GROMACS .gro file of C-alpha atoms in nm:
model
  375
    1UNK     CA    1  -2.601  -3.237   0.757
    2UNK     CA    2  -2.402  -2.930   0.749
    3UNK     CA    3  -2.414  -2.659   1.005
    4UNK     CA    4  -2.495  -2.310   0.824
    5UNK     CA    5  -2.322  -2.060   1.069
    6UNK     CA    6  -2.478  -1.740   1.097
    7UNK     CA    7  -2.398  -1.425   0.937
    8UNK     CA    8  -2.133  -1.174   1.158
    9UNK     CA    9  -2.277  -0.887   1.203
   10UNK     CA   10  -2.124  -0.556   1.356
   11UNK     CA   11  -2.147  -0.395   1.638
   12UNK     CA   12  -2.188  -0.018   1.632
   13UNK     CA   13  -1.849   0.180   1.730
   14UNK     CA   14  -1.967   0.454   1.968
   15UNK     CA   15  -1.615   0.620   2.129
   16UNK     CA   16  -1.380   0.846   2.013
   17UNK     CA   17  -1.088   0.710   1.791
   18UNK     CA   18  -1.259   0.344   1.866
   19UNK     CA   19  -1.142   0.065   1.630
   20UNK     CA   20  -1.152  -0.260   1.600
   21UNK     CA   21  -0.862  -0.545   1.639
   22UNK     CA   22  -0.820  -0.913   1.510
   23UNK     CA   23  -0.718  -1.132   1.785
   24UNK     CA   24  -0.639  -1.399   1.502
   25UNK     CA   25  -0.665  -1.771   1.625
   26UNK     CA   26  -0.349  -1.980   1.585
   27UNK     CA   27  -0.301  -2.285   1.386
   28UNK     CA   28   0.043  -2.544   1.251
   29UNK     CA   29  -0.193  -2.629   1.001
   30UNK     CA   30  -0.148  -2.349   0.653
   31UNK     CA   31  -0.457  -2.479   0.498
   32UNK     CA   32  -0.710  -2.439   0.813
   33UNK     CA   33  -0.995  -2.256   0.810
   34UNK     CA   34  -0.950  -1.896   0.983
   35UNK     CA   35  -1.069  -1.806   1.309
   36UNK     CA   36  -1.043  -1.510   1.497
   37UNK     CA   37  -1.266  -1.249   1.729
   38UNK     CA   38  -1.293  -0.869   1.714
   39UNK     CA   39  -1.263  -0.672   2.002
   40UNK     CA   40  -1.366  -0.290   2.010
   41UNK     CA   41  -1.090  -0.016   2.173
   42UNK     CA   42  -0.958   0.294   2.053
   43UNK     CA   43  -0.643   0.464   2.010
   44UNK     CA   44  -0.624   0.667   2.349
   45UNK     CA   45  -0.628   0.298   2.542
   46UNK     CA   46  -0.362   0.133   2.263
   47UNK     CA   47  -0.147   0.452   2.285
   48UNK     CA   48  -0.111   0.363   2.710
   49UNK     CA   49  -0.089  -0.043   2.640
   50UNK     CA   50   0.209  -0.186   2.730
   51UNK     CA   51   0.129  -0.585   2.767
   52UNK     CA   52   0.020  -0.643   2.405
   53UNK     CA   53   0.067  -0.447   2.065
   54UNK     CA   54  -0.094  -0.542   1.708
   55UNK     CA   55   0.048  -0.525   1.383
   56UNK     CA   56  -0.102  -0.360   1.084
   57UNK     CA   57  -0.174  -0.516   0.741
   58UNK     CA   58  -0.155  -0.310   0.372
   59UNK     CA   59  -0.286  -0.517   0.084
   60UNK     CA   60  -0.416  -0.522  -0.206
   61UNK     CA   61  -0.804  -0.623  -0.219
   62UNK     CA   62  -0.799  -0.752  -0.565
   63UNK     CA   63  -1.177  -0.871  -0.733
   64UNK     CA   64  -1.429  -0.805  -0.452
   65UNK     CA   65  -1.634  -1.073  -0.588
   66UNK     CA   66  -1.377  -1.320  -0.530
   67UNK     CA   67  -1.447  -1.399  -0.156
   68UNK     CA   68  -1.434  -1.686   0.150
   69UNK     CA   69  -1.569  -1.735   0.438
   70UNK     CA   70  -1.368  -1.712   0.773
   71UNK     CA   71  -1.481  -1.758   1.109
   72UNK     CA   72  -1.566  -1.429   1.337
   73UNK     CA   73  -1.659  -1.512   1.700
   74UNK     CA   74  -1.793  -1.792   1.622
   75UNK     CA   75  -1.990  -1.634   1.300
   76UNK     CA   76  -1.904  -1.630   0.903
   77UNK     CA   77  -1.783  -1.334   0.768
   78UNK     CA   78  -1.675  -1.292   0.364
   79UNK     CA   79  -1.323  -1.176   0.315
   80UNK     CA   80  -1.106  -1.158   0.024
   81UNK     CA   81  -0.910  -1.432  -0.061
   82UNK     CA   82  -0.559  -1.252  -0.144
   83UNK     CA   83  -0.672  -1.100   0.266
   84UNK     CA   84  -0.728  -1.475   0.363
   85UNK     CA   85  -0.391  -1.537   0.205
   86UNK     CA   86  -0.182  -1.294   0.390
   87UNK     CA   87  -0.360  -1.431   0.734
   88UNK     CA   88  -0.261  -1.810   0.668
   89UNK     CA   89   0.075  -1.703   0.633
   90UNK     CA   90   0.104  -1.406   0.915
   91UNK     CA   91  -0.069  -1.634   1.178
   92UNK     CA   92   0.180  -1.753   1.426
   93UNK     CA   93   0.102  -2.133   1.499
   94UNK     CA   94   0.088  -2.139   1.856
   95UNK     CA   95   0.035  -1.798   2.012
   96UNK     CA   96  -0.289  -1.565   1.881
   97UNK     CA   97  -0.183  -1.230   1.769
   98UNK     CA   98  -0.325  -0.866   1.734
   99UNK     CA   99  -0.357  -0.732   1.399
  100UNK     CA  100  -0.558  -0.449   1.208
  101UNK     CA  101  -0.697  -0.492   0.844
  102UNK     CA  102  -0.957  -0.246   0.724
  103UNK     CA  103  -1.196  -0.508   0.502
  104UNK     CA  104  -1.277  -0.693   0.865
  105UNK     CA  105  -1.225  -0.404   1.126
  106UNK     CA  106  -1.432  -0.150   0.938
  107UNK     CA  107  -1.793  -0.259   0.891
  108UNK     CA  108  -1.741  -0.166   0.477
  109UNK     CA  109  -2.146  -0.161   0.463
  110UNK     CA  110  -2.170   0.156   0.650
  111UNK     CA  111  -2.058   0.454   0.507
  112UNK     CA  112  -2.104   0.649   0.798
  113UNK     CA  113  -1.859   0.448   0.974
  114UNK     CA  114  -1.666   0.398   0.690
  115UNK     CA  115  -1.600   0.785   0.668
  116UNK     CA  116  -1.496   0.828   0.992
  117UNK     CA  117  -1.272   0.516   1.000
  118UNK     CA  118  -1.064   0.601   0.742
  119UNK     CA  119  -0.994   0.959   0.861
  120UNK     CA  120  -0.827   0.774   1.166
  121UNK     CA  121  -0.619   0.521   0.923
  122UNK     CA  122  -0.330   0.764   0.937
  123UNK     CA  123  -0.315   0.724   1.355
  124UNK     CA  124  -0.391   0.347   1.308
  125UNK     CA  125  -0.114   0.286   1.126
  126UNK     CA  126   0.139   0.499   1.304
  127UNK     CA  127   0.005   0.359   1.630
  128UNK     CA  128   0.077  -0.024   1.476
  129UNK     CA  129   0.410  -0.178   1.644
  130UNK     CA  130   0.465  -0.320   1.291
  131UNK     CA  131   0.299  -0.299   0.957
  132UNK     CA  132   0.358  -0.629   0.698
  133UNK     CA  133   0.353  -0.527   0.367
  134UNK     CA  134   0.181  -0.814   0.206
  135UNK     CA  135   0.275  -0.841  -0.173
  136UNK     CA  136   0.098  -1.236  -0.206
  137UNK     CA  137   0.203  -1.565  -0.267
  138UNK     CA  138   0.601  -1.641  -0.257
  139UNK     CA  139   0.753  -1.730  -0.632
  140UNK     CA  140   1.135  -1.913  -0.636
  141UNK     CA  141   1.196  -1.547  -0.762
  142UNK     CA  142   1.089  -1.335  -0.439
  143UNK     CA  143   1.183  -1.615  -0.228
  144UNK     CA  144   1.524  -1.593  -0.395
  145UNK     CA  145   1.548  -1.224  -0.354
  146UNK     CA  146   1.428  -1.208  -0.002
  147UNK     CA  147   1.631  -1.533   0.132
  148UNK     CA  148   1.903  -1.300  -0.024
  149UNK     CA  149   1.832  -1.026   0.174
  150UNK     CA  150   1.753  -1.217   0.475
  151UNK     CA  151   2.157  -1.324   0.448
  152UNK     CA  152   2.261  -0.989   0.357
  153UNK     CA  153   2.113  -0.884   0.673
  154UNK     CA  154   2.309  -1.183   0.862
  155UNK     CA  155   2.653  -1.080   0.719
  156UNK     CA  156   2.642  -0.721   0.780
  157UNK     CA  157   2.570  -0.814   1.164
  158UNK     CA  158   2.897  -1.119   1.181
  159UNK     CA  159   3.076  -0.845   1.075
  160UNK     CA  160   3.001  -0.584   1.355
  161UNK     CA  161   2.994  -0.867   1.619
  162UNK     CA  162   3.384  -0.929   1.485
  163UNK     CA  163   3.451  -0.559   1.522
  164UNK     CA  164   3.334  -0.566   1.866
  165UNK     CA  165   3.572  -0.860   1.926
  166UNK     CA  166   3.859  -0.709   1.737
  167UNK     CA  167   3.831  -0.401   1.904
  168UNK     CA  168   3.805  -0.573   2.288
  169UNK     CA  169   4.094  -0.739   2.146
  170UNK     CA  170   3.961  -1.072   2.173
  171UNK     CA  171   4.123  -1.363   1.968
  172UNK     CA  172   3.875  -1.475   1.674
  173UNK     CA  173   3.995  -1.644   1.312
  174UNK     CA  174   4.006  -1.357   1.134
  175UNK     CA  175   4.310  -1.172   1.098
  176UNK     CA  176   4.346  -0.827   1.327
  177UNK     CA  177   4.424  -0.593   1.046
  178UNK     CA  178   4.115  -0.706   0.857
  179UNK     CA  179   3.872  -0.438   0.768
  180UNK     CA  180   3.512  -0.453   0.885
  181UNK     CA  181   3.337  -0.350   0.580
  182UNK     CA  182   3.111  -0.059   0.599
  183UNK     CA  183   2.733  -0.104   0.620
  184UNK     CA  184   2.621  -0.003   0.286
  185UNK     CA  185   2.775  -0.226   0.099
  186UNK     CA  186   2.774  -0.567   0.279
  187UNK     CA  187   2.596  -0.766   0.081
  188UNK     CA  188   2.824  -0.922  -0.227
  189UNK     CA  189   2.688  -0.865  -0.572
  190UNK     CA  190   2.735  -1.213  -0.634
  191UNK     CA  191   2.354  -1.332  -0.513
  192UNK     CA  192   2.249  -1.004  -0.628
  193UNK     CA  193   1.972  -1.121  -0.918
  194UNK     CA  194   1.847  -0.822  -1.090
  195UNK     CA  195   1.552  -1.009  -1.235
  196UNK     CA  196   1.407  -1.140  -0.909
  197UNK     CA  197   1.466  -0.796  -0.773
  198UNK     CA  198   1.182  -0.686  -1.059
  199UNK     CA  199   0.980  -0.932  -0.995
  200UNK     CA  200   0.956  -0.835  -0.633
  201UNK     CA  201   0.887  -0.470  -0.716
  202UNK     CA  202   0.641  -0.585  -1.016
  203UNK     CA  203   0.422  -0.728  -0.729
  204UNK     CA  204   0.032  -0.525  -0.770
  205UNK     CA  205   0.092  -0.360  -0.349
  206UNK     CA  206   0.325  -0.145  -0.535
  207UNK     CA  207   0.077   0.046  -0.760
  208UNK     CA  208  -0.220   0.037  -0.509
  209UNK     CA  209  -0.381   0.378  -0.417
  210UNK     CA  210  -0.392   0.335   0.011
  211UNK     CA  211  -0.010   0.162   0.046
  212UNK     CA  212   0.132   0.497   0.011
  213UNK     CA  213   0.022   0.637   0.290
  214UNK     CA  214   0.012   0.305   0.439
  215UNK     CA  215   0.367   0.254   0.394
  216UNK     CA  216   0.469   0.610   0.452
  217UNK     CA  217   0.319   0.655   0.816
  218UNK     CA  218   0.425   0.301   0.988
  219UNK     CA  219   0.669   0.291   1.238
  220UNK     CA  220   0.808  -0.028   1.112
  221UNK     CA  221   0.684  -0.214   0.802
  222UNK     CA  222   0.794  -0.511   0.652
  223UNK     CA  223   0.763  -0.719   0.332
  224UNK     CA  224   0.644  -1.051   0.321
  225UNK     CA  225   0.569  -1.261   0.031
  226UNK     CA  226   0.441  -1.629   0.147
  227UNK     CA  227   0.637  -1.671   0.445
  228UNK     CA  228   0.915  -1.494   0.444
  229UNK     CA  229   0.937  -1.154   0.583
  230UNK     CA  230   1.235  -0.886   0.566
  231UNK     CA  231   1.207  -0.515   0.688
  232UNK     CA  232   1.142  -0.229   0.400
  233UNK     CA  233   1.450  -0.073   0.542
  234UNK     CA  234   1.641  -0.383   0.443
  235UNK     CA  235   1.534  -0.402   0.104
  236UNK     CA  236   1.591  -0.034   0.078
  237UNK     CA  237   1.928  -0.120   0.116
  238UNK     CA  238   1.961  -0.375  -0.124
  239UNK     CA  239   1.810  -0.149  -0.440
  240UNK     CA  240   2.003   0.146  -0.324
  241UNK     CA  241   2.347  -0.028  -0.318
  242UNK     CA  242   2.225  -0.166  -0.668
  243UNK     CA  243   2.129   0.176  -0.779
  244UNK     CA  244   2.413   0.408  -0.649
  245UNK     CA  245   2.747   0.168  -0.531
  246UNK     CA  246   2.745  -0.084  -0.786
  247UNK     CA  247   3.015  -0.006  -1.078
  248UNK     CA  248   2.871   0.072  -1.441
  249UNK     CA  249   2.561  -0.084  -1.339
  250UNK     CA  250   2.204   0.124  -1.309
  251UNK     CA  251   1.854   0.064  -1.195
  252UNK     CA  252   1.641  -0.013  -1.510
  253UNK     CA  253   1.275   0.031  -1.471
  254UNK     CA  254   0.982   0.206  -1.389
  255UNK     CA  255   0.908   0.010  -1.065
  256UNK     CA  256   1.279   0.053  -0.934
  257UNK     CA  257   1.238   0.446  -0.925
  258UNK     CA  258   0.818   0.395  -0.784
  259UNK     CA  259   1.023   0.217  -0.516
  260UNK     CA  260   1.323   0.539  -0.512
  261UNK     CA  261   1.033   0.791  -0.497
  262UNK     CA  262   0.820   0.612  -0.226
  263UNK     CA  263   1.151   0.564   0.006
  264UNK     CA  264   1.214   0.890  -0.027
  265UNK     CA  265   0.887   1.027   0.046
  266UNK     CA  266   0.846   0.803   0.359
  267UNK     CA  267   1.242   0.925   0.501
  268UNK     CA  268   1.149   1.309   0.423
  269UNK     CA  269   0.804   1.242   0.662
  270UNK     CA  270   1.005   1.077   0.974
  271UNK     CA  271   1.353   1.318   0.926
  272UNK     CA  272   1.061   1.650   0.854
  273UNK     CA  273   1.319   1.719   0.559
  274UNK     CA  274   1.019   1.843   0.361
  275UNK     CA  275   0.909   2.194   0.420
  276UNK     CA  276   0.620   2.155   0.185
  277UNK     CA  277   0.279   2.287   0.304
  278UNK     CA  278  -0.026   2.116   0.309
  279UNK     CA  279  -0.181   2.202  -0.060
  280UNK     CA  280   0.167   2.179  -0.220
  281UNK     CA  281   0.231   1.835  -0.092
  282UNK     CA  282  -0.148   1.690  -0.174
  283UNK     CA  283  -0.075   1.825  -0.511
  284UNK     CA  284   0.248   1.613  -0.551
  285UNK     CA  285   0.114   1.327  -0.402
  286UNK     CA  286  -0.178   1.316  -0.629
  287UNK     CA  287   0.079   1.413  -0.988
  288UNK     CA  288   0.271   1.068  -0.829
  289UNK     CA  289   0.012   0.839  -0.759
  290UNK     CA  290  -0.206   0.947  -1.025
  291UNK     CA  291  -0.420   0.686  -1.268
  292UNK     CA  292  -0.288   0.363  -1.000
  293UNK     CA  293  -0.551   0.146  -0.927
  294UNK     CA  294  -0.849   0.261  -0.698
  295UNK     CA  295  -1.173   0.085  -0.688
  296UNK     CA  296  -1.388   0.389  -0.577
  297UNK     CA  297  -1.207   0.715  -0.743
  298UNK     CA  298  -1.306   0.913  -0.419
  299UNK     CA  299  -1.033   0.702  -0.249
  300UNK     CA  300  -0.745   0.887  -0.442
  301UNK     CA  301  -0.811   1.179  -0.260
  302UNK     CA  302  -0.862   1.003   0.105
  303UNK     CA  303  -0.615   0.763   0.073
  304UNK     CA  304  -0.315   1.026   0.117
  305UNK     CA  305  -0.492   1.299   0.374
  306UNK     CA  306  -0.316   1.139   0.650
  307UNK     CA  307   0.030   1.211   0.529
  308UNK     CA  308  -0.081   1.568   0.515
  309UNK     CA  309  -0.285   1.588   0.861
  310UNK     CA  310  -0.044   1.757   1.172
  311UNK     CA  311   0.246   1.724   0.923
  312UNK     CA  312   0.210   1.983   0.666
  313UNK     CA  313   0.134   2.317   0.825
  314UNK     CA  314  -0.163   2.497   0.701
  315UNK     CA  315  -0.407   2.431   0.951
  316UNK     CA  316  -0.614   2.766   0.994
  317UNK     CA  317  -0.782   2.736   0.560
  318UNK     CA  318  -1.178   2.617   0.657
  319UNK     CA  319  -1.109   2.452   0.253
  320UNK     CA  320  -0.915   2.197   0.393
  321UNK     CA  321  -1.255   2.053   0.598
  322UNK     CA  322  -1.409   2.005   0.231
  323UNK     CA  323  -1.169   1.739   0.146
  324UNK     CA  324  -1.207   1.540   0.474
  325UNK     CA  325  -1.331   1.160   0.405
  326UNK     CA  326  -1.676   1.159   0.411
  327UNK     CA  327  -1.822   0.840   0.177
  328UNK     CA  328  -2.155   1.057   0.155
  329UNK     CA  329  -2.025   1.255  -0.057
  330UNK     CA  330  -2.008   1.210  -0.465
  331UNK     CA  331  -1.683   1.248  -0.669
  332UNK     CA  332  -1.785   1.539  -0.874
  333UNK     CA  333  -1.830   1.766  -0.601
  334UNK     CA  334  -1.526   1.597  -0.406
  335UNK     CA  335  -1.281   1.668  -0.680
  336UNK     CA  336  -1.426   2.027  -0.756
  337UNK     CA  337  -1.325   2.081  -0.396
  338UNK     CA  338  -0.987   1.993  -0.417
  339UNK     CA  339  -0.940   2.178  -0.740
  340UNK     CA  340  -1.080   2.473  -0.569
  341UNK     CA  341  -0.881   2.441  -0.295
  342UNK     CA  342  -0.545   2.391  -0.479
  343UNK     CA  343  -0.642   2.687  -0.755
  344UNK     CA  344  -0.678   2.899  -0.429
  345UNK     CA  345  -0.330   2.811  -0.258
  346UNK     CA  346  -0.125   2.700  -0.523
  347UNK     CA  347  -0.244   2.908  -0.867
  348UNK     CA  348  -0.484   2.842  -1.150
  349UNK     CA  349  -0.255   2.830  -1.376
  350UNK     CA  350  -0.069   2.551  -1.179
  351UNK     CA  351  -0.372   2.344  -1.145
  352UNK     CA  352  -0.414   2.322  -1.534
  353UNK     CA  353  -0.077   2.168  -1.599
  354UNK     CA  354  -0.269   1.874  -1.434
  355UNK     CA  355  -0.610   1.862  -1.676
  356UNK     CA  356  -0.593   1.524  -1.862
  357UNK     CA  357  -0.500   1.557  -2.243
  358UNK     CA  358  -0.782   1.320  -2.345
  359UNK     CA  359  -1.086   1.333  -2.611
  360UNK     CA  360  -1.241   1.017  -2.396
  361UNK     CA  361  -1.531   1.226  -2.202
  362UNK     CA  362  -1.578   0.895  -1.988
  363UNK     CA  363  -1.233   0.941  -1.868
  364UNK     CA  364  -1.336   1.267  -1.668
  365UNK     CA  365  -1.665   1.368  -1.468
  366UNK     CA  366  -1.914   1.539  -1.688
  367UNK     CA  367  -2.068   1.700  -1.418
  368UNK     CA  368  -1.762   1.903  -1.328
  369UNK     CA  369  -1.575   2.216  -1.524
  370UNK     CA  370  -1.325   2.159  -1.737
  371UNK     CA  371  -1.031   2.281  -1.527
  372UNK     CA  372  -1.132   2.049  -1.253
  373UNK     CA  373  -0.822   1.725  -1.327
  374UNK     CA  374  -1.000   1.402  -1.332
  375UNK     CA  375  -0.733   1.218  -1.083
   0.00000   0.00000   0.00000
């Protein structure tokens, strides 16, 4: 007779900045069932830990209703399965590790919590040693593309290590008049497939609301697709050397300049290149990201306040407290807000650049006035 586990069932968060971690269970086996506890600390106690660090996760949910059941202190708990994916292939198959992912480390039934938990995602994921990018399950194409890089990567460092030697003077094979070639443009062009770069950058993370801010805000993220993993800043590489040091050759695409525009963005946030304030940058953000896929519309408004919070200076407006997450309240009045509050900074006449040229009225809000953009 089979055991029917019970139902996990959260407990409250009480402290200031408190979250939740994963102390994922590990296993040699890919196709074993998950199994992992959550333990309750905040971000004052993780900012002063030095013995352990976790690692953050950005996903894509994909159909809610398309669940299974993992193991949570010993209790079931529903996850979804592209979520379940990404664990089988993060967990480490001896040694547990830390990691943070919002479907299991925010109780997603309470809205209360919910609300206050995602106006701390911008210090969870800068706090995060790493953040893994998951895009899904490999293909020969991204395995291609990111076994490339992986050996791009490898090349670029035997060629320092031989300029070290060359200039201590040691003895090695090559010749001592041999040029170590510069950084940027390592990799040969040769294993260079344009067509499994696209189908990396094709992947859904790309064009998902939250990985912006996600992305932009992590100290160190990487991409993995099935197992194998490669730093952004790698890839980065790769599609700028494509894009800018290749002869006659150009980035084709709408993903390939999504990618541009979202490297950019992040190296303008950790080099403070920008000088945007606060209401000018929420209003690019949103022109960028706008119509990519959001399951609750609120979310394109809370998914990029943390890229503006203690970055963009414009801290004394009381408007900017309307537009803090709060799941309680409706879009309408949540989108009025920020329309009021970017009339009032930026212009009116701004603002309506942005209204939606559509006759569909169940593309836009009913309840709201017709200069208020439907995002």
């Amino acid at each position: 007779m089979e055991v029917v586990k019970k139902v996990y069932e959260y407990k409250p968060l009480v402290e200031n900045g408190a979250i939740r971690l994963i102390l994922l269970e590990p296993s040699s086996d890919p196709t074993a069932g998950l199994k992992c506890s959550l333990l309750h600390t905040t971000l004052a106690e993780l900012d002063e830990e030095v013995l352990y660090h976790y690692c953050a996760l950005s996903y894509v949910w994909g159909n809610i209703k398309d669940t299974v059941p993992i193991s949570v202190d010993e209790k079931e708990l529903h996850i979804g399965t592209n979520l379940a994916s990404a664990l089988r292939h993060i967990r480490h198959s001896t040694i547990p590790c830390y990691l943070w992912a919002d479907a299991i480390c925010i109780n997603q039934k309470d809205d209360s919590e919910r609300s206050d938990q995602v106006a701390q995602m911008g210090e969870v994921y800068r706090a995060a040693r790493h953040t893994i990018l998951w895009l899904g399950e490999a293909s020969m194409q991204t395995d291609e593309i990111l076994s490339f890089i992986q050996e791009a990567k490898k090349q670029v460092q035997a060629w320092k290590e031989l300029g070290s030697l060359q200039a201590a003077g040691t003895e090695t094979l090559k010749s001592k008049d041999e040029k170590v070639p510069d950084e940027e443009v390592e990799a040969s062009n040769d294993g260079l497939d344009i067509n499994s770069l696209k189908a990396l950058l094709d992947r859904p993370w790309f064009t998902r609301v939250w990985i912006y801010q996600e992305l932009i805000l992590s100290t160190d993220p990487w991409i993995q697709c099935g197992k194998i993993r490669v730093r952004w800043e790698e890839v980065s590489k790769v599609i700028g050397y494509y894009n800018e040091l290749v002869p006659g050759k150009r980035t084709p695409g709408q993903q390939f300049q999504r990618f541009l525009t979202m490297q950019k963005a992040r190296k303008d946030f950790h080099t403070r290149t920008s000088q945007m304030d606060r209401s000018s940058m929420l209003l690019q953000t949103l022109a960028a990201r706008r119509g990519l896929g959001v399951f609750d519309p609120r979310d394109m408004i809370f998914a990029h306040l943390g890229i503006m919070e203690n970055s963009y200076l414009d801290a004394t407006l009381d408007e900017w407290d309307l537009l803090s997450a709060d799941y309680g309240k409706n879009c309408s009045t949540l989108y009025f807000h920020v329309a009021k509050y970017l009339s009032e900074r930026i212009g009116i006449f701004e603002l309506l650049s942005h209204i939606e040229t559509t006759s569909d009225c169940d593309q836009r809000y009913l309840d709201t006035p017709s200069w208020v953009p439907n995002w």
